[in-house]
Coordinates of C-alpha atoms and ligand atoms in Angstrom, one line a residue:
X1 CA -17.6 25.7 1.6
X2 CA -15.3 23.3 3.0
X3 CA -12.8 22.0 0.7
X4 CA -12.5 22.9 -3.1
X5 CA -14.8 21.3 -6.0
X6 CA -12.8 18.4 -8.1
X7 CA -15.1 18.7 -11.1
X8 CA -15.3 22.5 -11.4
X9 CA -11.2 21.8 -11.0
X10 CA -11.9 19.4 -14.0
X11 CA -13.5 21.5 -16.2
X12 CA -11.1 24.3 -16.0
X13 CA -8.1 22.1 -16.4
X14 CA -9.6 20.5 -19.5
X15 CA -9.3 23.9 -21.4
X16 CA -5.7 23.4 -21.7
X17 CA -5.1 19.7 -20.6
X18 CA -6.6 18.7 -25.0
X19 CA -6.5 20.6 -27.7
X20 CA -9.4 20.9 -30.5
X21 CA -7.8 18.0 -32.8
X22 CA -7.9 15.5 -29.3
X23 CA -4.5 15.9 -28.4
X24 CA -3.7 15.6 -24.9
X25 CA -0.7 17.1 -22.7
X26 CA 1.8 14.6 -21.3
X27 CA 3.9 15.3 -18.2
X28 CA 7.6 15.9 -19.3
X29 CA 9.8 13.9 -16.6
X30 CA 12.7 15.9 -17.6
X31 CA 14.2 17.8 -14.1
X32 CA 11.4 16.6 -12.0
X33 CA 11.5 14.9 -8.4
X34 CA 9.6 11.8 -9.9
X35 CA 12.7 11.6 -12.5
X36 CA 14.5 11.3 -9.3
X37 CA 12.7 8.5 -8.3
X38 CA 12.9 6.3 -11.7
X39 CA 15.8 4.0 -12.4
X40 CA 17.2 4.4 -15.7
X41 CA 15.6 1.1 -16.7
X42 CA 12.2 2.6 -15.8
X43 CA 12.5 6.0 -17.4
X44 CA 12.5 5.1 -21.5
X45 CA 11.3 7.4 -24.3
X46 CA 12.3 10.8 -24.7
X47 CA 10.7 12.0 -21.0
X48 CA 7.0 11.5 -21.9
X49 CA 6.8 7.5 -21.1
X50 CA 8.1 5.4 -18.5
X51 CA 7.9 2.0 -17.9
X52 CA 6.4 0.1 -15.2
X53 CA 7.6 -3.3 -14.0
X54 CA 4.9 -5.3 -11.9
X55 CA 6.0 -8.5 -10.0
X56 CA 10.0 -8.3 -10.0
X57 CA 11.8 -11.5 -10.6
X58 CA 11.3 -14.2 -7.7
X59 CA 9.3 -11.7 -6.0
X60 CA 6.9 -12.9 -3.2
X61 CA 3.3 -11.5 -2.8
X62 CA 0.7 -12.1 -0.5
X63 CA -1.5 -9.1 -2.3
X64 CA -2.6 -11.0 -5.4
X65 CA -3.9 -7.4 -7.1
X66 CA 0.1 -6.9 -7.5
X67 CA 0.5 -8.5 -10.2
X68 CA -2.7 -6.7 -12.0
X69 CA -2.9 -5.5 -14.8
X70 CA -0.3 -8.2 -16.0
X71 CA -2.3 -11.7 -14.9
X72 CA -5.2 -9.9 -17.0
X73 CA -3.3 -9.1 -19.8
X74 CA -1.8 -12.6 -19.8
X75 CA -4.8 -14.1 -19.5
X76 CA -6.2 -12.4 -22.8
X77 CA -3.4 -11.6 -25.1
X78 CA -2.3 -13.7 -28.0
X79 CA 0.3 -13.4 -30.4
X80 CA 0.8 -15.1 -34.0
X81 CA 2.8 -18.1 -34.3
X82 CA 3.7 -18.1 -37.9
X83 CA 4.7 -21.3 -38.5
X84 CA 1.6 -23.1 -37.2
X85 CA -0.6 -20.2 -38.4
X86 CA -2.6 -19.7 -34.9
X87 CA -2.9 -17.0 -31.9
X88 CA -1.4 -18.6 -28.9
X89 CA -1.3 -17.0 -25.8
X90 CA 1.4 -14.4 -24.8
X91 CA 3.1 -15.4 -21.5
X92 CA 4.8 -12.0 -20.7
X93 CA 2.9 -9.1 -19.3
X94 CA 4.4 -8.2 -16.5
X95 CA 5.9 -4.6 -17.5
X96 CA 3.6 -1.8 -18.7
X97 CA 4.6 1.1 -21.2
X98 CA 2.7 4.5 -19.8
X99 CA 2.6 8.5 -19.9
X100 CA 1.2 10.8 -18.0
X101 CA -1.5 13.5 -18.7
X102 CA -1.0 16.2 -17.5
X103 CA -3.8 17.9 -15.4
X104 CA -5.3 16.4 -12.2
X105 CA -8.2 17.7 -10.3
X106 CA -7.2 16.4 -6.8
X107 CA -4.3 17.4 -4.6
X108 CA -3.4 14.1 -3.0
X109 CA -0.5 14.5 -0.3
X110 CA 1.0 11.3 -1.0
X111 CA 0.9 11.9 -4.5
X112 CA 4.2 10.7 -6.6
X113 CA 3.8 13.5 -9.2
X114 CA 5.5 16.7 -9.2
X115 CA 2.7 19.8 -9.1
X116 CA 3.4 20.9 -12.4
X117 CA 3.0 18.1 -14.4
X118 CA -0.7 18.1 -12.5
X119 CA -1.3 21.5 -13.2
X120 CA -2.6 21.1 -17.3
X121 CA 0.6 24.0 -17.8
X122 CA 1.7 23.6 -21.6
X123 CA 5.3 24.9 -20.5
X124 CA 5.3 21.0 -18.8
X125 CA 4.9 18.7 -21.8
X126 CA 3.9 18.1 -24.7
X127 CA 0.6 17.4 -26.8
X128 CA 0.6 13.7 -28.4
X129 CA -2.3 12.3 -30.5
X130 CA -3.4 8.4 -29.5
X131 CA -1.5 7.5 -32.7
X132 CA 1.9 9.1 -31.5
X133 CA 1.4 7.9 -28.7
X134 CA 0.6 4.2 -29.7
X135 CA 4.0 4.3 -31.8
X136 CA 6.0 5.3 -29.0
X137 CA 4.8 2.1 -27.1
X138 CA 5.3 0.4 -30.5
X139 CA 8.4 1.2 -31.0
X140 CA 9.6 0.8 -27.2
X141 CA 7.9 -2.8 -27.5
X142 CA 9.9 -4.0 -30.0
X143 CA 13.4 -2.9 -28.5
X144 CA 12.3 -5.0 -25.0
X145 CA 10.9 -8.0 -27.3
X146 CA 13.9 -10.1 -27.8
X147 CA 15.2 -9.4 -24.0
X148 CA 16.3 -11.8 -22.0
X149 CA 14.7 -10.4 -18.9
X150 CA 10.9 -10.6 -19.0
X151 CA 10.5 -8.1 -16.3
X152 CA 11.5 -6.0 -19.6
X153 CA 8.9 -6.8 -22.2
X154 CA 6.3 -4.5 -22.7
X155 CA 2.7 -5.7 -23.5
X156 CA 0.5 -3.3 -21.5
X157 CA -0.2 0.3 -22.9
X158 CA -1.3 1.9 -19.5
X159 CA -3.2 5.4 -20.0
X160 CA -1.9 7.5 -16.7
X161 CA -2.0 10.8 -15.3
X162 CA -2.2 13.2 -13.7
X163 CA -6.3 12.2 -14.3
X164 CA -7.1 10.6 -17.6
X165 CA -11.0 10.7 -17.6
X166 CA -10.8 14.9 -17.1
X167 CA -10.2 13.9 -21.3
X168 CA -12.4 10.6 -22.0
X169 CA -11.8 11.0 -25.7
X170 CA -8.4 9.8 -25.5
X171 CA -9.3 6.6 -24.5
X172 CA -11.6 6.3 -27.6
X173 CA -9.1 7.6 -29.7
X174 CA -6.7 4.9 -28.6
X175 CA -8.8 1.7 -29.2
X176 CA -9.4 3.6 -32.9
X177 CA -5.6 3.7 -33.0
X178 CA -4.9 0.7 -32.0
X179 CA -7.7 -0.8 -34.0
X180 CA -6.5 1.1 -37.6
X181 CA -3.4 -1.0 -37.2
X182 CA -5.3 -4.1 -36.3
X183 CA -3.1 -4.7 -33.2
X184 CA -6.5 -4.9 -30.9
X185 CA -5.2 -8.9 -30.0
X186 CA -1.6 -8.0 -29.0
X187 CA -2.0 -4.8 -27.2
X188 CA -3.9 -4.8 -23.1
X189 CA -4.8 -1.7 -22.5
X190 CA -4.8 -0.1 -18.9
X191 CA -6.5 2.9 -17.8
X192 CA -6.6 4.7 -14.6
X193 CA -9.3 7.1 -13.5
X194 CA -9.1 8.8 -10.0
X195 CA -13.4 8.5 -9.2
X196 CA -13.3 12.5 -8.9
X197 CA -14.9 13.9 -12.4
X198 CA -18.4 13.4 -12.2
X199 CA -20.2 12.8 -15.0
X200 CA -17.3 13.7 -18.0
X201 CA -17.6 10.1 -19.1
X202 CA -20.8 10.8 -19.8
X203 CA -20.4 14.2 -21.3
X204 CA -17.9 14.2 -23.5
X205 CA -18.0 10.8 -24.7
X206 CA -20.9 10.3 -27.8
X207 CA -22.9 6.8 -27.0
X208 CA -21.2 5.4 -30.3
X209 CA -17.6 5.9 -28.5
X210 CA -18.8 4.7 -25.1
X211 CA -19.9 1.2 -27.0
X212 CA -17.2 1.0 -28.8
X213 CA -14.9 1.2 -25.6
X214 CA -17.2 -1.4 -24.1
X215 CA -16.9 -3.3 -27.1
X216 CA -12.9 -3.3 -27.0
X217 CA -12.2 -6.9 -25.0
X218 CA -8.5 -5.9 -23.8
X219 CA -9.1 -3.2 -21.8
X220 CA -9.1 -2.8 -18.4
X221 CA -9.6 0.3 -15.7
X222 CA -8.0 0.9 -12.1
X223 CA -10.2 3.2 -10.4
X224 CA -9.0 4.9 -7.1
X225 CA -10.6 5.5 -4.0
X226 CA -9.5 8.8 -2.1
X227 CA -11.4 8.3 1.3
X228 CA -13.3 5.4 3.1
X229 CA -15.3 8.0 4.6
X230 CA -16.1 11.5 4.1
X231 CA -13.9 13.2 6.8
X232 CA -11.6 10.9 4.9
X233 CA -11.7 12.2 1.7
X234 CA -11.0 15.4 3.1
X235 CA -7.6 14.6 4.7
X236 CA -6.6 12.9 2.0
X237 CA -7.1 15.2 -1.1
X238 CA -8.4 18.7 0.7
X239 CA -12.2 18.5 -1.9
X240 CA -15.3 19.3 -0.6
X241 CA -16.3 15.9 1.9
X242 CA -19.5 16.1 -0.3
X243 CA -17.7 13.7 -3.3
X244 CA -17.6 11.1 -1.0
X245 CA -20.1 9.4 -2.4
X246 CA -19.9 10.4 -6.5
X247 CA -16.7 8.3 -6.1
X248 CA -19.0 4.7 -6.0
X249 CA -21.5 6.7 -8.2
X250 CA -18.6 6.7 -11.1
X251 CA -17.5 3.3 -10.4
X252 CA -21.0 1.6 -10.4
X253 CA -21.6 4.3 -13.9
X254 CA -18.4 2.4 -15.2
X255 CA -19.4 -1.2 -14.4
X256 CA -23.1 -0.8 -15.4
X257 CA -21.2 0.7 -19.2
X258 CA -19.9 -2.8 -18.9
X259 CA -16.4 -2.3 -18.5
X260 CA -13.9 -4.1 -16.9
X261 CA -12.8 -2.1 -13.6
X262 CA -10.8 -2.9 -10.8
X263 CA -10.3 -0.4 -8.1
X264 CA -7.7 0.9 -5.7
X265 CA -7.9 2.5 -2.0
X266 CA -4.9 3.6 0.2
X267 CA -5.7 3.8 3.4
X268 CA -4.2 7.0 5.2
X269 CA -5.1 8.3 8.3
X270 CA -4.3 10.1 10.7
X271 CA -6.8 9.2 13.0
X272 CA -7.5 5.1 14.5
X273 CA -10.5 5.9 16.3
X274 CA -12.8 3.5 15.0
X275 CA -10.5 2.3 12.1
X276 CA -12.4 -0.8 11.8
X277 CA -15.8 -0.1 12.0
X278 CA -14.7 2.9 9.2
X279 CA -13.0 0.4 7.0
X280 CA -16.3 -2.2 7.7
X281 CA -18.3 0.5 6.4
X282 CA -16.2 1.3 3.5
X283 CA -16.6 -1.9 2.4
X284 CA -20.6 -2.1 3.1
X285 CA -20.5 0.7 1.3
X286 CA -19.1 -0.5 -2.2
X287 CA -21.1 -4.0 -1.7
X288 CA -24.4 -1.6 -1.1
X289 CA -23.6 0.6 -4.3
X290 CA -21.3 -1.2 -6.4
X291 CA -21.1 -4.9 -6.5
X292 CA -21.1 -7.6 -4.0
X293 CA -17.5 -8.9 -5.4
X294 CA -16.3 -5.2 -5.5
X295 CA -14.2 -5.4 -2.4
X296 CA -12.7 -8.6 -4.1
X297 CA -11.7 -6.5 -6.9
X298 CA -10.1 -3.8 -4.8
X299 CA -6.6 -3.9 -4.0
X300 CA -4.7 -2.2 -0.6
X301 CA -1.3 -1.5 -1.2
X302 CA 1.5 0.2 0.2
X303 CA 2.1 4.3 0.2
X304 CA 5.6 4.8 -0.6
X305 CA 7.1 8.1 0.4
X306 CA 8.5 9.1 -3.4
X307 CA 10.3 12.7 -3.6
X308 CA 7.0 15.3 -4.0
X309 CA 5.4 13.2 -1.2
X310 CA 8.3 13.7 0.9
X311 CA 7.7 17.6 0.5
X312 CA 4.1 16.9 1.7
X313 CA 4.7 15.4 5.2
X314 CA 3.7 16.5 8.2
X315 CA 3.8 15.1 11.9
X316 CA 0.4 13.8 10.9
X317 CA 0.9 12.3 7.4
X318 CA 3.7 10.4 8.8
X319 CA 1.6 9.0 11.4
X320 CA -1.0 7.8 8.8
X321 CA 2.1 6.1 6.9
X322 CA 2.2 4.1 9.9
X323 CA -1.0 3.7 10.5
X324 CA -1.2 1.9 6.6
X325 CA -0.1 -1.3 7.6
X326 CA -2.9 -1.6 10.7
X327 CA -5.6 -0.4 8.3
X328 CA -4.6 -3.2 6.1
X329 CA -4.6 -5.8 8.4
X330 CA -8.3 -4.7 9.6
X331 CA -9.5 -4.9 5.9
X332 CA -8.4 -8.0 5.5
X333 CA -10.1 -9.0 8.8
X334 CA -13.3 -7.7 7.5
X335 CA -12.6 -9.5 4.3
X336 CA -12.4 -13.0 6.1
X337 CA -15.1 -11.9 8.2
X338 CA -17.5 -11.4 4.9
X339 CA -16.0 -14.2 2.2
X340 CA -15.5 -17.6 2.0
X341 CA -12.0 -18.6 2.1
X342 CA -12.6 -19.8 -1.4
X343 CA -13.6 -16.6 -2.8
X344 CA -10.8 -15.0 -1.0
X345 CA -8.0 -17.3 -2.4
X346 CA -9.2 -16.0 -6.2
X347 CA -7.7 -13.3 -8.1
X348 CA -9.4 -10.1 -8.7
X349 CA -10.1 -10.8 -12.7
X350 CA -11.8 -14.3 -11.6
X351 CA -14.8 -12.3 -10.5
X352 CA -16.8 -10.7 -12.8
X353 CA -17.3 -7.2 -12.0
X354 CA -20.8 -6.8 -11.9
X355 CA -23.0 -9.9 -10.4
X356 CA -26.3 -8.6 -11.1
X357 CA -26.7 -8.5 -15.0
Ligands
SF4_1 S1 -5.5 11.7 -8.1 FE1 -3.5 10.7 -8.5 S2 -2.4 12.2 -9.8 FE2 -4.1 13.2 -8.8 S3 -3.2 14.2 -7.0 FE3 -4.2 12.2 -6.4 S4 -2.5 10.7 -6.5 FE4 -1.8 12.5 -7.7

């Protein structure tokens, strides 16, 4: 078979990636090339969390997805004003607080992770409940909450990895943890899933958790596309060219849950033969199986050479770096060849993510 399975992957990283009381392993930044990459105003909280700052200040952007998940969370989040006893809305969500689980299923070559804190090892983190680590955003939160710099405030509690849904229980365990300390207003919380386990949602969520996940309303997930074509797939991640398609399976399976989910693709390739008529059908493709405004909802942005992608490159890699920006121009052809101009001037969270009810 060409290419390895990502769910049998999955299911073997799970034995070690939670433990039997739903703790999950967190990447330990400590001595890693990503460490390398973080500024010391990014990499907070004892090596297991790291913050993430969205839009910088007077930053420019024509990719309005940029400033996802932080337009969302602004949009929803409120916060008490005391003295007039109401919720108003919260203004700054432009920095999320985030770990890493360790444990991910695909082999990416652009990926910004170091190998071992994708490989579910214990000897490369540590195991933290939901409610640890809900306190370390908590805590983290409060120091950045009187800062004069918004960029530093952190509002958004973003569930990373590594792959998060090779462990769905977390994110149920979260919303309960967030929910026992009756925080569910003030805290957005972002999750990211890499469209490459199957049916775990499924599996090892009960019905009861996946409603009351649906039922949570700030919450948000970032799905990622790892090929707009089989062949694709392949040359990005190395799995089997026969997950091509389980990737809009799980994204439809999400939306149809009712959640809120907003997806990613970075296109890398190699090969331009045919770019745009690939990239047209990528898109047909997530109109025909997932939602006529899911291409609205998906967001193109730059791959950044970080230090365990530089270890990755080959003549060929580096030629699909380049190709990046000509891919991106040729979706956004297609875009303004298949939306009004209207529809393409609105954010991503101004459409709902499923039409069809
Ligand atoms: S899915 Fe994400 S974490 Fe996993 S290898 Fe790919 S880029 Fe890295």
């Amino acid at each position: 078979m060409k290419g390895y399975d990502p769910v049998k992957r999955a299911l073997k990283l799970r034995e070690t990636m939670i433990t039997p009381d739903g703790k999950v392993l967190l990447a330990g930044f400590a001595g890693t090339e990503q460490a390398k990459d973080m500024t010391a105003h990014t990499r907070i909280a004892d090596d297991f969390f790291r913050a993430k700052v969205y839009t910088k200040a007077g930053e420019r952007t024509i990719n309005p997805f940029k400033r996802e998940p932080a337009s969302i969370a602004a949009q929803k989040l409120t916060f008490s004003d005391a003295q007039k006893n109401i919720l108003v809305k919260r203004k700054e969500c432009n920095a999320a607080f985030l770990g890493q689980i360790n444990g991910c299923n695909l082999n990416c070559w652009q990926c910004y992770v170091d190998k071992a804190n994708k490989s579910g090892n214990p000897k490369y983190g540590r195991y933290f409940s939901a409610e640890e680590y809900l306190i370390n955003f908590l805590v983290w939160s409060k120091r950045t909450q009187n800062s004069q710099n918004p960029e530093e405030k952190l509002n958004v509690l973003r569930i990373s990895g590594g792959e998060v849904f090779i462990v769905p229980e977390f994110i149920f365990q979260m919303i309960e943890a967030v929910e026992k300390f009756g925080l569910q207003d003030y805290i957005y919380i972002w999750v990211d899933c890499n469209l490459a386990t199957g049916d775990f949602y499924w599996k090892f969520l009960t019905e009861e958790q996946r409603k009351k996940i649906s039922g949570y309303k700030n919450i948000g997930f970032c799905v990622c596309y790892k090929g707009m074509d089989e062949d694709n797939l392949f040359e990005i991640t190395g799995a089997n060219p026969n997950y091509f398609m389980s990737q809009f399976i799980l994204h439809r399976g999400l939306i149809y849950e009712g959640l809120d989910v907003y997806s990613y693709f970075y296109p890398l390739t190699a090969d331009t033969n045919g770019l745009y008529e690939r990239l047209a059908g990528f898109m047909e493709l997530l109109v025909d199986n997932v939602d006529s405004y899911a291409p609205l909802r998906l967001a193109m942005p730059e791959t950044k050479v970080y230090g365990p992608t530089q270890k990755n490159l080959t003549p060929g890699r580096r030629k699909a770096l380049e190709n990046q920006w000509e891919a991106m121009r040729l979706w956004q052809e297609e875009l303004l060849g298949q939306y009004s101009l209207k529809e393409l001037s609105m954010l991503p969270h101004e459409f709902p993510a499923r039409t069809l009810i």
